[in-house]
Coordinates of C-alpha atoms in Angstrom, one line a residue:
M26 CA -246.8 -15.7 -142.0
I27 CA -250.1 -15.7 -141.0
K28 CA -251.5 -13.1 -138.5
L29 CA -252.7 -14.8 -135.0
R30 CA -254.6 -11.7 -133.7
T31 CA -258.0 -13.2 -135.0
A32 CA -257.6 -16.3 -133.4
L33 CA -256.3 -15.0 -130.1
S34 CA -259.7 -12.9 -130.0
T35 CA -261.6 -16.1 -130.3
V36 CA -259.8 -17.9 -128.2
A37 CA -259.9 -15.3 -125.1
L38 CA -263.9 -14.6 -125.9
A39 CA -264.5 -18.2 -125.8
G40 CA -262.2 -18.2 -122.5
S41 CA -264.6 -15.3 -120.8
I42 CA -267.4 -17.1 -121.6
A43 CA -266.6 -20.0 -120.4
A44 CA -265.6 -19.0 -117.1
V45 CA -268.5 -17.0 -116.3
S46 CA -271.1 -20.0 -118.1
T47 CA -269.8 -22.8 -116.1
P48 CA -269.4 -23.9 -112.3
A49 CA -266.2 -25.1 -111.1
M50 CA -266.8 -28.3 -110.7
A51 CA -268.6 -29.2 -113.9
R52 CA -267.4 -27.6 -117.3
D53 CA -267.7 -28.6 -120.5
T54 CA -264.4 -26.4 -122.1
I55 CA -261.2 -27.7 -122.1
S56 CA -259.0 -25.7 -119.9
I57 CA -255.4 -25.4 -121.0
V58 CA -252.4 -23.0 -119.5
G59 CA -248.7 -22.9 -119.8
S60 CA -245.8 -21.6 -122.2
S61 CA -246.2 -18.6 -123.6
T62 CA -244.2 -19.8 -126.8
V63 CA -246.6 -22.8 -127.1
Y64 CA -249.7 -20.6 -126.8
P65 CA -249.9 -19.4 -130.6
F66 CA -249.8 -22.4 -132.0
A67 CA -252.5 -23.8 -129.0
T68 CA -254.3 -21.0 -129.9
V69 CA -254.9 -21.7 -133.5
V70 CA -255.4 -25.2 -132.7
A71 CA -258.1 -24.9 -130.5
E72 CA -259.9 -22.2 -132.6
R73 CA -259.5 -24.4 -135.5
F74 CA -261.3 -27.7 -133.0
G75 CA -263.9 -25.1 -131.7
S76 CA -265.4 -24.4 -135.3
S77 CA -264.8 -27.8 -136.8
T78 CA -266.2 -29.8 -134.2
D79 CA -269.2 -30.0 -132.0
F80 CA -266.8 -29.4 -128.7
P81 CA -266.2 -25.4 -127.5
T82 CA -263.3 -23.9 -128.0
P83 CA -260.9 -24.2 -125.6
K84 CA -259.9 -21.7 -122.9
L85 CA -256.1 -21.0 -123.0
E86 CA -254.1 -19.3 -120.5
S87 CA -250.6 -18.1 -120.8
T88 CA -248.5 -18.6 -117.4
G89 CA -245.5 -19.5 -118.4
S90 CA -244.2 -23.0 -118.3
G91 CA -243.3 -23.8 -114.7
G92 CA -246.5 -21.4 -113.9
G93 CA -248.4 -23.9 -116.0
L94 CA -246.9 -27.3 -114.5
K95 CA -247.8 -25.7 -111.2
L96 CA -251.1 -25.3 -111.8
F97 CA -251.3 -28.5 -113.6
C98 CA -249.9 -30.8 -110.9
A99 CA -252.1 -29.1 -108.1
G100 CA -254.4 -32.0 -108.1
I101 CA -257.6 -33.9 -110.0
G102 CA -260.6 -31.9 -110.5
T103 CA -262.5 -29.6 -112.9
Q104 CA -261.1 -26.7 -110.8
H105 CA -257.5 -27.5 -112.4
P106 CA -256.4 -27.5 -115.9
D107 CA -256.0 -30.2 -118.3
I108 CA -253.8 -29.7 -120.3
T109 CA -250.6 -27.6 -120.0
N110 CA -248.3 -26.6 -122.6
A111 CA -244.5 -25.9 -122.1
S112 CA -241.4 -24.6 -124.0
R113 CA -239.1 -27.3 -121.9
R114 CA -239.6 -31.1 -120.7
M115 CA -241.6 -31.7 -117.5
K116 CA -238.9 -31.7 -114.3
T117 CA -238.7 -34.6 -112.3
S118 CA -239.4 -32.5 -109.7
E119 CA -242.8 -31.3 -111.2
Y120 CA -243.5 -35.1 -112.0
D121 CA -243.0 -35.8 -108.2
L122 CA -245.2 -33.1 -107.5
C123 CA -248.1 -34.4 -109.9
Q124 CA -247.4 -37.5 -108.2
K125 CA -247.7 -36.3 -104.8
N126 CA -250.9 -34.3 -106.0
G127 CA -252.8 -37.1 -107.2
V128 CA -252.2 -36.3 -110.8
K129 CA -251.2 -40.7 -111.5
D130 CA -251.4 -40.7 -115.3
I131 CA -250.3 -37.9 -117.4
T132 CA -249.4 -38.1 -121.7
E133 CA -246.7 -36.1 -122.8
F134 CA -246.4 -35.1 -126.3
R135 CA -243.6 -33.0 -128.1
I136 CA -244.8 -31.1 -130.8
G137 CA -241.9 -29.4 -132.6
S138 CA -238.9 -27.5 -132.2
D139 CA -238.3 -23.7 -131.4
G140 CA -235.2 -21.9 -131.3
I141 CA -234.2 -19.4 -129.1
V142 CA -233.1 -16.0 -130.8
I143 CA -231.7 -12.7 -129.0
A144 CA -233.3 -9.9 -131.7
S145 CA -233.2 -6.3 -132.3
S146 CA -234.7 -3.4 -134.0
Q147 CA -233.4 -3.9 -137.6
K148 CA -232.5 -0.3 -136.7
A149 CA -230.1 -1.4 -134.1
D150 CA -226.4 -2.7 -134.2
N151 CA -226.9 -6.8 -134.9
L152 CA -224.7 -9.2 -132.9
D153 CA -222.6 -11.5 -134.0
I154 CA -221.4 -13.3 -130.3
T155 CA -220.4 -16.4 -128.9
L156 CA -221.9 -18.3 -126.4
E157 CA -219.2 -17.5 -124.3
Q158 CA -219.7 -13.8 -125.0
L159 CA -223.2 -13.9 -124.4
F160 CA -222.4 -15.5 -121.0
L161 CA -219.9 -12.9 -120.3
A162 CA -222.8 -10.1 -120.9
L163 CA -225.5 -11.7 -118.9
G164 CA -223.9 -13.9 -116.0
K165 CA -224.1 -12.8 -112.3
Q166 CA -220.5 -14.0 -111.8
V167 CA -218.2 -14.4 -114.6
P168 CA -214.4 -14.7 -114.9
S169 CA -212.2 -11.8 -113.8
P170 CA -210.8 -9.7 -116.5
D171 CA -207.5 -10.0 -114.4
D172 CA -207.7 -13.7 -113.3
E173 CA -209.9 -16.2 -115.5
T174 CA -209.5 -18.7 -113.1
K175 CA -211.5 -16.9 -110.3
L176 CA -215.0 -15.6 -110.4
V177 CA -216.3 -11.9 -110.1
D178 CA -219.4 -9.3 -110.1
N179 CA -220.2 -9.0 -113.9
P180 CA -218.0 -6.1 -114.4
Y181 CA -219.3 -5.2 -118.2
E182 CA -221.3 -2.4 -119.2
K183 CA -220.8 -2.1 -122.6
W184 CA -221.0 -5.3 -125.1
S185 CA -217.5 -3.9 -126.4
D186 CA -216.1 -4.6 -123.1
I187 CA -216.0 -8.0 -123.8
D188 CA -214.7 -7.5 -127.5
S189 CA -214.0 -4.3 -129.2
S190 CA -215.9 -6.0 -132.2
L191 CA -219.1 -5.9 -130.5
P192 CA -221.1 -3.1 -130.4
N193 CA -220.5 0.2 -128.5
V194 CA -223.8 0.4 -126.5
A195 CA -224.7 -0.6 -122.7
I196 CA -225.5 -4.2 -122.6
R197 CA -229.4 -3.9 -122.0
V198 CA -231.5 -7.2 -122.7
M199 CA -235.2 -8.1 -121.8
G200 CA -236.2 -11.7 -121.6
P201 CA -238.9 -13.7 -120.0
P202 CA -239.1 -14.1 -115.7
P203 CA -237.7 -17.3 -114.3
T204 CA -241.0 -19.4 -114.2
S205 CA -241.0 -19.3 -118.3
G206 CA -239.9 -22.4 -120.3
T207 CA -237.9 -19.9 -122.9
R208 CA -236.0 -18.6 -119.9
D209 CA -235.1 -22.3 -118.5
S210 CA -233.7 -23.0 -122.3
F211 CA -232.1 -19.7 -122.3
N212 CA -230.0 -20.1 -119.1
E213 CA -229.4 -24.1 -119.9
L214 CA -228.4 -24.0 -123.7
A215 CA -227.5 -20.5 -124.0
L216 CA -225.6 -19.3 -120.7
Q217 CA -224.6 -22.3 -119.5
G218 CA -223.5 -23.4 -122.9
G219 CA -221.2 -20.4 -123.4
C220 CA -220.1 -21.4 -119.6
E221 CA -219.4 -24.4 -118.8
D222 CA -216.1 -24.9 -120.3
L223 CA -214.5 -21.6 -118.6
P224 CA -211.5 -22.4 -116.1
A225 CA -213.5 -20.5 -113.5
V226 CA -215.9 -23.8 -113.3
A227 CA -213.6 -26.5 -114.6
D228 CA -213.1 -28.0 -110.9
M229 CA -216.7 -27.6 -109.5
S230 CA -219.5 -30.2 -108.9
E231 CA -222.1 -30.4 -111.7
D232 CA -224.9 -28.5 -109.1
D233 CA -222.1 -25.6 -108.4
M234 CA -221.6 -25.2 -112.3
E235 CA -224.9 -25.0 -113.3
G236 CA -225.3 -22.5 -110.2
V237 CA -222.9 -20.3 -111.3
C238 CA -223.5 -20.6 -115.4
Q239 CA -227.4 -20.3 -115.1
S240 CA -227.2 -17.0 -112.7
V241 CA -228.3 -14.1 -114.4
R242 CA -227.0 -10.2 -113.2
E243 CA -229.5 -8.5 -111.5
D244 CA -227.6 -4.8 -112.1
G245 CA -230.1 -3.8 -114.6
A246 CA -228.4 -5.0 -117.6
F247 CA -231.0 -8.1 -117.9
I248 CA -234.7 -7.0 -118.0
E249 CA -237.8 -9.2 -117.0
A250 CA -240.4 -8.8 -119.0
G251 CA -243.5 -11.1 -117.5
E252 CA -244.9 -13.7 -119.4
N253 CA -245.2 -11.3 -122.7
D254 CA -243.1 -12.2 -125.6
N255 CA -245.3 -9.7 -127.7
L256 CA -244.1 -6.7 -125.2
I257 CA -240.4 -7.7 -126.1
V258 CA -241.5 -7.6 -129.8
Q259 CA -242.6 -4.1 -129.1
K260 CA -239.9 -2.3 -126.9
L261 CA -237.5 -3.8 -129.2
I262 CA -239.0 -2.1 -132.2
D263 CA -239.0 1.0 -129.6
D264 CA -235.6 0.9 -128.5
K265 CA -232.8 0.3 -130.7
G266 CA -230.5 0.1 -128.1
L267 CA -231.8 -2.8 -126.5
Y268 CA -231.9 -6.5 -126.9
G269 CA -234.1 -9.0 -126.6
V270 CA -234.8 -13.3 -126.1
F271 CA -237.9 -15.0 -127.1
G272 CA -239.1 -17.9 -129.6
Y273 CA -237.9 -17.6 -133.0
S274 CA -242.1 -17.7 -133.9
F275 CA -241.9 -14.5 -132.6
L276 CA -239.2 -13.4 -134.9
E277 CA -240.8 -14.8 -137.9
E278 CA -244.0 -12.7 -137.0
N279 CA -242.4 -9.7 -136.9
A280 CA -239.3 -10.3 -139.7
D281 CA -240.1 -7.2 -141.0
R282 CA -238.7 -5.1 -138.1
L283 CA -236.5 -7.6 -136.3
Q284 CA -233.4 -8.9 -136.8
A285 CA -231.6 -11.8 -135.1
A286 CA -228.1 -12.2 -133.9
T287 CA -225.5 -14.9 -135.0
L288 CA -224.9 -17.3 -132.4
N289 CA -221.5 -19.4 -132.9
G290 CA -221.4 -18.7 -136.4
K291 CA -225.2 -19.9 -136.8
V292 CA -227.9 -17.7 -138.1
P293 CA -231.3 -19.0 -136.9
T294 CA -233.4 -20.4 -139.5
A295 CA -236.2 -23.3 -139.4
E296 CA -233.6 -25.5 -141.3
A297 CA -230.9 -25.2 -138.8
I298 CA -233.1 -25.3 -135.9
A299 CA -234.7 -28.6 -136.8
A300 CA -231.3 -30.1 -137.6
D301 CA -230.3 -29.2 -134.1
E302 CA -227.5 -27.3 -135.8
Y303 CA -228.4 -23.8 -134.2
P304 CA -227.2 -23.9 -130.2
V305 CA -230.1 -22.7 -129.1
A306 CA -232.8 -24.9 -130.0
R307 CA -235.3 -26.4 -127.6
S308 CA -238.6 -28.8 -128.2
L309 CA -242.1 -27.7 -127.4
F310 CA -244.5 -30.2 -125.3
F311 CA -248.3 -30.5 -123.7
Y312 CA -249.1 -32.7 -121.2
V313 CA -252.7 -34.2 -121.2
K314 CA -254.2 -34.7 -117.6
K315 CA -255.8 -38.4 -118.2
A316 CA -258.1 -38.2 -115.1
H317 CA -259.7 -35.7 -117.0
V318 CA -260.6 -37.7 -120.3
G319 CA -263.8 -38.2 -120.7
V320 CA -264.8 -35.9 -117.7
V321 CA -264.6 -32.8 -119.7
P322 CA -265.3 -33.6 -123.1
G323 CA -263.2 -33.6 -125.7
I324 CA -259.7 -33.4 -124.2
A325 CA -258.9 -36.9 -126.5
E326 CA -260.4 -35.1 -129.3
Y327 CA -258.5 -32.4 -128.9
A328 CA -254.7 -34.2 -128.9
E329 CA -255.8 -36.1 -131.9
F330 CA -256.9 -32.8 -133.5
F331 CA -253.6 -31.3 -132.8
A332 CA -251.4 -34.2 -133.9
S333 CA -253.4 -34.6 -137.2
P334 CA -251.3 -33.7 -140.7
S335 CA -253.4 -31.1 -141.5
A336 CA -252.1 -29.3 -138.3
M337 CA -248.5 -30.9 -138.0
G338 CA -248.0 -32.4 -141.3
K339 CA -244.9 -30.6 -143.9
N340 CA -247.9 -28.4 -145.0
G341 CA -249.9 -28.0 -141.9
Y342 CA -251.6 -24.8 -140.7
L343 CA -248.7 -24.3 -137.8
K344 CA -246.1 -24.6 -140.0
D345 CA -247.5 -21.5 -141.5
V346 CA -247.5 -19.5 -138.1
G347 CA -244.0 -20.7 -137.4
L348 CA -243.8 -23.9 -136.1
I349 CA -241.0 -26.2 -137.2
V350 CA -243.1 -29.5 -137.3
P351 CA -241.8 -32.9 -136.7
P352 CA -240.3 -34.8 -139.3
R353 CA -242.7 -37.8 -140.8
D354 CA -241.8 -40.7 -138.6
A355 CA -242.3 -38.4 -135.3
L356 CA -245.9 -37.4 -136.5
M357 CA -246.7 -40.8 -137.0
K358 CA -245.5 -41.4 -133.7
L359 CA -247.5 -38.4 -132.0
Q360 CA -250.5 -40.1 -133.9
D361 CA -250.1 -42.8 -132.1
K362 CA -249.5 -41.6 -128.8
A363 CA -252.7 -39.5 -129.3
S364 CA -255.0 -42.4 -129.9
D365 CA -253.1 -44.7 -127.1
M366 CA -252.6 -41.9 -124.6
P367 CA -249.6 -44.2 -122.9
N368 CA -248.4 -42.9 -119.3
L369 CA -245.1 -41.1 -118.9
A370 CA -242.6 -42.7 -116.7
K371 CA -240.5 -40.4 -114.6
E372 CA -237.6 -42.9 -116.1
E373 CA -238.2 -41.2 -119.5
L374 CA -237.4 -37.9 -117.8
M375 CA -234.6 -38.4 -116.2

C-alpha cells in the first residue's frame, strides 16, 4: 500500500501558495472541493498532474460531499470551485440548486467503487452482524422488543442486548457527519437496508419509511467525527471499545492495525465490493463545472489525466492506493467522457 502523506503535503502546500498568490477572480490553479473519501485519490492525481504537466498542482479541500456540492453549485466565477468530488451521486435537489445559480453545464465522472466498513482495533471484539442488527444498534427509533410492529426510542445499550452472540460491550460507533457522502450512503445502504423490511415500517409511505430508517440515534451511541476519516482511524486504534464507519480505502491503508466487521455474511474485499456482493458498496464521482473550462487552465486536462489508464487501469497507481478501479469497458467510456464533456441531465439522476 502506497502511503499518501507526501502527496497530501504537496497538495496542501500548493493550495496554500495558490490561496495567497492569485486573486479570487483571476486564478490559474484548479480549485477542487468535496468528499473526504475521494480526497486521498484526487490528491494523488493532483500531485502527479502538477509534477508531470505544465499546469500548477490543483488546490484540494476536503469539505464532505454535501458541502462540496453546495459550494460547487453556488455559482459561476473563479471565486467558486471548478470541480467537486463526491462519495455518492449528485441529488436532484443539488442539480436544481446548480441550475438556479447559473451552473448549467456539468459533466459527471464515475471514477470507481468503494465500500463502507464497520471497523475496529485488531485488539477489539470483531463484529459479525446483519444489517438489521446494525440498524437496531444505531437507529433513532426501532421496533419495540415487546411488539415488533411498534416503534420506540432505541433502548439498546450493549451489542449483546440485541443478540447474545454479539460483544458484551457498550454500543459506541464513531462516524461522519450529515454533510458527508459516506454518511448519506451509510444511512441509505446500511441502516435503511436493515430496516425497510421490518414489520414496524411495512405500512409506511416511502418518505416516512426513509425518515425512520435513516435517522440515527442522538443519545451518545453514535459519535460524529467531522470530515476527517483519519481521526476515526486514530480513535479506533486508541480505544478497543469503539467501532468506526468509513470508506474501505482507509481500512486498507491501516490493515495492520484495524479489522472490519462482517456484514450479512460478507467480509469487505476489493473483489466483493467491485462485484456488488458486499452489501454496503457505493460509487465515487467527481463533477466538472464546464463554464470554467478554458477560463481556469488545465481543467479538461486534469479530467483526462484522472481517467487515464496509468491512473485508473488495472495496474494504475490509484489501484495501488486503494481505489477499486472500473473495468476496462467502463474506463474506456470514462475516457470518452473526458474528451467530450457531455452535459449531465437531471433525468439521469432520477
